[in-house]
Amino acid sequence: QSLFLYGGTGNGKTSIAERILRIYKDHVLVPYAVEVDGHIVSVFDPVVHRQIPCSDELLDPRWVLCERPCITVGGELSAEMLELRLDESTRVFIAPCQMKANGGVLIIDDFGRQAISASDLLNRWIVPLERGVDYLELNSGLKFQAPFRMTVIFCSEMKPAELGREEFLRRIAARVLVDGAAPEVFDRIFERVVADQEAEAEPGAAAFLRELCLAAAGRLRACFPTDIVRLVKAVSQYERRPVRITRAELERAAETYFAGACASAD
């Protein structure tokens, strides 16, 4: 099933989408290539498919045991990237991203800001999203079916109603609002970031940062703790001193981080 995650920037839509792959504990078989009407279409991509060592002598060597793939495409996604691409030097076709993502997750990040318009992308996938089958075309004009069996996750600042057409909404039935972080969630994110950065934070630092963010931005976003703590660490490293998350350091970093927002608000 496809999934539509929407909400303001910095609320964690992409982070949630990338973690959905963790629910799978099994592996998939990926073909090195497929043959269509005498033409070779390369599918296995070592950049996308993480191979799993396999000692099963009965495994057909034309297949590779892999972790389920997770492919993320953003603003660079164009109509051409959804079709076969012919490598002129080898005369081998390269499978598009959706064909490589079979058995895994395909994330359309910042949906609505791609080189291909949102309506054109949904028009292209309106049949695959419903039937689980894609149609690709060789240079000769021959069309063939390819599996379209993956979880497609759209991450967008657009609201579902902005998709406009009912047939689109029917094919993206699961729509989840990813809103700003609640205070307790904000504090937990802060604590996790501090631990990941192997830094030391003085007592009450999380609550102090929360108040700084509310004063500057009027809301709490999930990205604020990560961005601001990284700023504190960067400044500390530049000044060649130990990283310590104090109120003074947080205030200094927040002033830099929210400078543009504060200026526009004034």
Short mmCIF file of N, CA, C and O in Angstrom, two decimals, residues 2 9 11 20 31 69 84 89 116 120 124 126 157 172 180 193 195 206 211 217 243 251 263:
data_model
loop_
_atom_site.label_atom_id
_atom_site.label_comp_id
_atom_site.label_asym_id
_atom_site.label_seq_id
_atom_site.Cartn_x
_atom_site.Cartn_y
_atom_site.Cartn_z
N SER A 2 0.39 2.27 -0.69
CA SER A 2 1.11 3.54 -0.68
C SER A 2 0.76 4.31 0.59
O SER A 2 -0.26 4.06 1.24
N THR A 9 7.61 21.46 7.16
CA THR A 9 9.00 21.06 7.03
C THR A 9 9.66 20.87 8.39
O THR A 9 9.34 21.57 9.36
N ASN A 11 9.39 18.31 10.44
CA ASN A 11 8.62 17.56 11.44
C ASN A 11 8.98 16.08 11.49
O ASN A 11 8.47 15.35 12.34
N ILE A 20 10.65 2.92 8.11
CA ILE A 20 9.63 1.92 7.86
C ILE A 20 10.25 0.61 7.40
O ILE A 20 9.74 -0.48 7.68
N PRO A 31 16.98 -10.23 -9.30
CA PRO A 31 17.68 -10.73 -10.49
C PRO A 31 18.80 -9.78 -10.91
O PRO A 31 18.65 -8.56 -10.82
N PRO A 69 15.31 -3.39 -0.51
CA PRO A 69 15.87 -2.09 -0.89
C PRO A 69 15.05 -0.92 -0.38
O PRO A 69 13.84 -1.04 -0.13
N LEU A 84 12.99 3.16 -18.87
CA LEU A 84 14.24 2.47 -19.15
C LEU A 84 15.24 3.44 -19.76
O LEU A 84 14.89 4.32 -20.54
N SER A 89 27.09 2.42 -24.61
CA SER A 89 28.34 1.68 -24.74
C SER A 89 28.14 0.17 -24.63
O SER A 89 28.79 -0.61 -25.33
N ILE A 116 9.33 16.52 -12.40
CA ILE A 116 8.05 16.11 -12.95
C ILE A 116 6.96 16.59 -12.00
O ILE A 116 7.12 16.51 -10.77
N ASP A 120 1.53 14.79 -13.04
CA ASP A 120 2.12 13.93 -14.08
C ASP A 120 2.66 12.65 -13.47
O ASP A 120 2.54 11.57 -14.07
N ARG A 124 1.27 8.93 -14.23
CA ARG A 124 2.16 7.87 -14.71
C ARG A 124 1.99 6.60 -13.87
O ARG A 124 2.10 5.48 -14.40
N ILE A 126 -0.78 5.80 -11.87
CA ILE A 126 -2.15 5.55 -11.41
C ILE A 126 -2.53 4.08 -11.56
O ILE A 126 -3.19 3.50 -10.69
N GLU A 157 4.77 18.57 1.83
CA GLU A 157 4.15 19.65 2.59
C GLU A 157 2.75 19.93 2.05
O GLU A 157 2.00 20.72 2.62
N ILE A 172 -3.97 6.45 -2.80
CA ILE A 172 -3.10 6.78 -1.67
C ILE A 172 -4.00 6.87 -0.44
O ILE A 172 -4.25 7.94 0.09
N GLY A 180 3.91 19.04 14.34
CA GLY A 180 5.02 19.46 15.17
C GLY A 180 5.20 18.56 16.39
O GLY A 180 4.28 17.84 16.79
N VAL A 193 19.83 13.09 20.74
CA VAL A 193 20.83 13.78 19.93
C VAL A 193 22.08 14.04 20.76
O VAL A 193 23.22 13.85 20.29
N ALA A 195 23.15 12.34 23.27
CA ALA A 195 23.84 11.06 23.46
C ALA A 195 24.58 10.64 22.19
O ALA A 195 25.73 10.18 22.24
N ALA A 206 17.21 20.76 27.97
CA ALA A 206 16.14 20.44 27.01
C ALA A 206 14.98 21.44 27.14
O ALA A 206 14.48 21.97 26.14
N GLU A 211 12.00 26.34 25.18
CA GLU A 211 11.50 27.71 25.33
C GLU A 211 12.12 28.64 24.29
O GLU A 211 11.45 29.53 23.75
N ALA A 217 10.34 30.56 16.98
CA ALA A 217 9.59 30.03 15.85
C ALA A 217 8.10 29.89 16.11
O ALA A 217 7.32 29.70 15.18
N VAL A 243 32.95 19.77 23.94
CA VAL A 243 31.54 20.05 23.63
C VAL A 243 30.71 19.89 24.90
O VAL A 243 30.68 18.80 25.49
N GLU A 251 21.75 29.14 23.61
CA GLU A 251 21.25 30.47 23.23
C GLU A 251 22.06 31.04 22.07
O GLU A 251 21.51 31.63 21.15
N ALA A 263 14.47 37.74 11.80
CA ALA A 263 14.53 38.96 10.99
C ALA A 263 13.26 39.15 10.20
O ALA A 263 12.69 40.23 10.12
#
